[in-house]
């Protein structure tokens, strides 16, 4: 049986600050990490307050960088990003207010590019290729209305 190393309160505080400095975190991730240290609730609260006061933990900054990363790096659509943020316990209101991180024209361009790439690799009849592509884009988190604008545009 492995013995868990025990840390002093200042050491834990320092470790949590380092954890938050490494990359933006949401409250849920920080609370999860603190469970490893078997802290009493008062100590957890004190560390959370310290992290927020010193700006190590900032839910809005986390949400904004998460949205940018998942869209600009992974090319996820808004629905998938929203779903993952909700799963991380980020409030809906904050999520909505941070979606301005994605430029509308970038969103359209990305959606169009993924649509064309995926569509061109499909085989079968026109409607089969289209339905496979729509299904794929829905899975990536793009909104049906947005996908439809493009797929309707293809017919013209």
XYZ file of C-alpha atoms in Angstrom, residues 37-143:
107
model
C -4.955 16.518 -0.388
C -7.697 15.504 2.064
C -8.316 19.040 3.292
C -10.995 20.170 5.688
C -13.702 22.327 4.013
C -12.440 25.540 5.655
C -8.949 24.983 4.249
C -10.373 24.290 0.768
C -12.398 27.499 0.921
C -9.387 29.485 2.049
C -7.280 28.142 -0.820
C -10.060 28.818 -3.356
C -10.410 32.394 -2.104
C -6.650 32.882 -2.226
C -6.479 31.535 -5.814
C -9.299 33.853 -6.928
C -7.968 36.892 -5.060
C -4.488 36.429 -6.561
C -6.062 35.812 -9.980
C -4.700 32.276 -10.344
C -8.276 31.092 -10.695
C -10.525 33.117 -12.958
C -13.557 31.347 -14.377
C -14.141 33.934 -17.126
C -10.528 33.791 -18.289
C -10.720 29.983 -18.241
C -13.957 30.006 -20.265
C -12.596 32.440 -22.838
C -9.362 30.535 -23.361
C -11.243 27.208 -23.482
C -13.565 28.552 -26.180
C -10.664 29.956 -28.223
C -8.661 26.744 -27.926
C -11.453 24.363 -28.797
C -12.562 26.443 -31.756
C -9.307 27.775 -33.220
C -7.201 24.683 -32.493
C -9.648 21.752 -32.498
C -12.297 23.303 -34.793
C -15.194 22.407 -32.521
C -18.589 24.009 -33.075
C -20.399 26.085 -30.434
C -22.679 23.224 -29.305
C -19.821 20.888 -28.446
C -17.880 23.657 -26.687
C -20.971 24.652 -24.686
C -21.630 21.027 -23.709
C -18.069 20.494 -22.480
C -18.055 23.754 -20.500
C -21.371 22.843 -18.852
C -19.859 19.491 -17.942
C -17.037 21.395 -16.246
C -19.601 23.279 -14.189
C -19.282 26.635 -15.953
C -22.530 28.640 -15.658
C -24.611 28.992 -18.848
C -24.684 32.782 -18.507
C -20.877 32.978 -18.445
C -20.605 30.611 -21.410
C -22.986 32.774 -23.466
C -21.174 35.959 -22.587
C -17.793 34.511 -23.620
C -18.789 33.222 -27.056
C -17.730 36.576 -28.525
C -14.229 35.027 -28.476
C -15.177 33.350 -31.765
C -15.346 35.694 -34.712
C -18.487 35.010 -36.777
C -16.647 35.103 -40.082
C -13.987 32.702 -38.735
C -16.790 30.405 -37.613
C -18.381 30.441 -41.075
C -15.020 29.930 -42.792
C -14.100 26.997 -40.545
C -17.485 25.356 -40.965
C -17.332 25.776 -44.754
C -13.770 24.403 -44.918
C -14.602 21.308 -42.815
C -17.803 20.791 -44.830
C -15.991 20.914 -48.175
C -13.100 18.712 -46.988
C -15.311 16.050 -45.509
C -17.879 16.148 -48.321
C -15.202 15.695 -50.989
C -13.949 12.497 -49.281
C -17.402 10.836 -49.222
C -18.629 8.378 -51.794
C -22.122 7.521 -52.870
C -25.010 9.530 -54.231
C -25.261 13.265 -53.725
C -27.818 13.058 -50.904
C -25.795 10.329 -49.109
C -22.631 12.422 -49.228
C -24.568 15.397 -47.949
C -26.233 13.513 -45.103
C -22.914 11.946 -43.993
C -21.337 15.398 -43.988
C -24.183 16.981 -42.021
C -24.035 14.169 -39.464
C -20.269 14.581 -39.141
C -20.545 18.350 -38.582
C -23.306 17.918 -35.993
C -20.926 15.570 -34.183
C -18.277 18.296 -34.217
C -20.761 20.573 -32.466
C -21.896 22.811 -35.307
C -25.489 24.014 -35.327
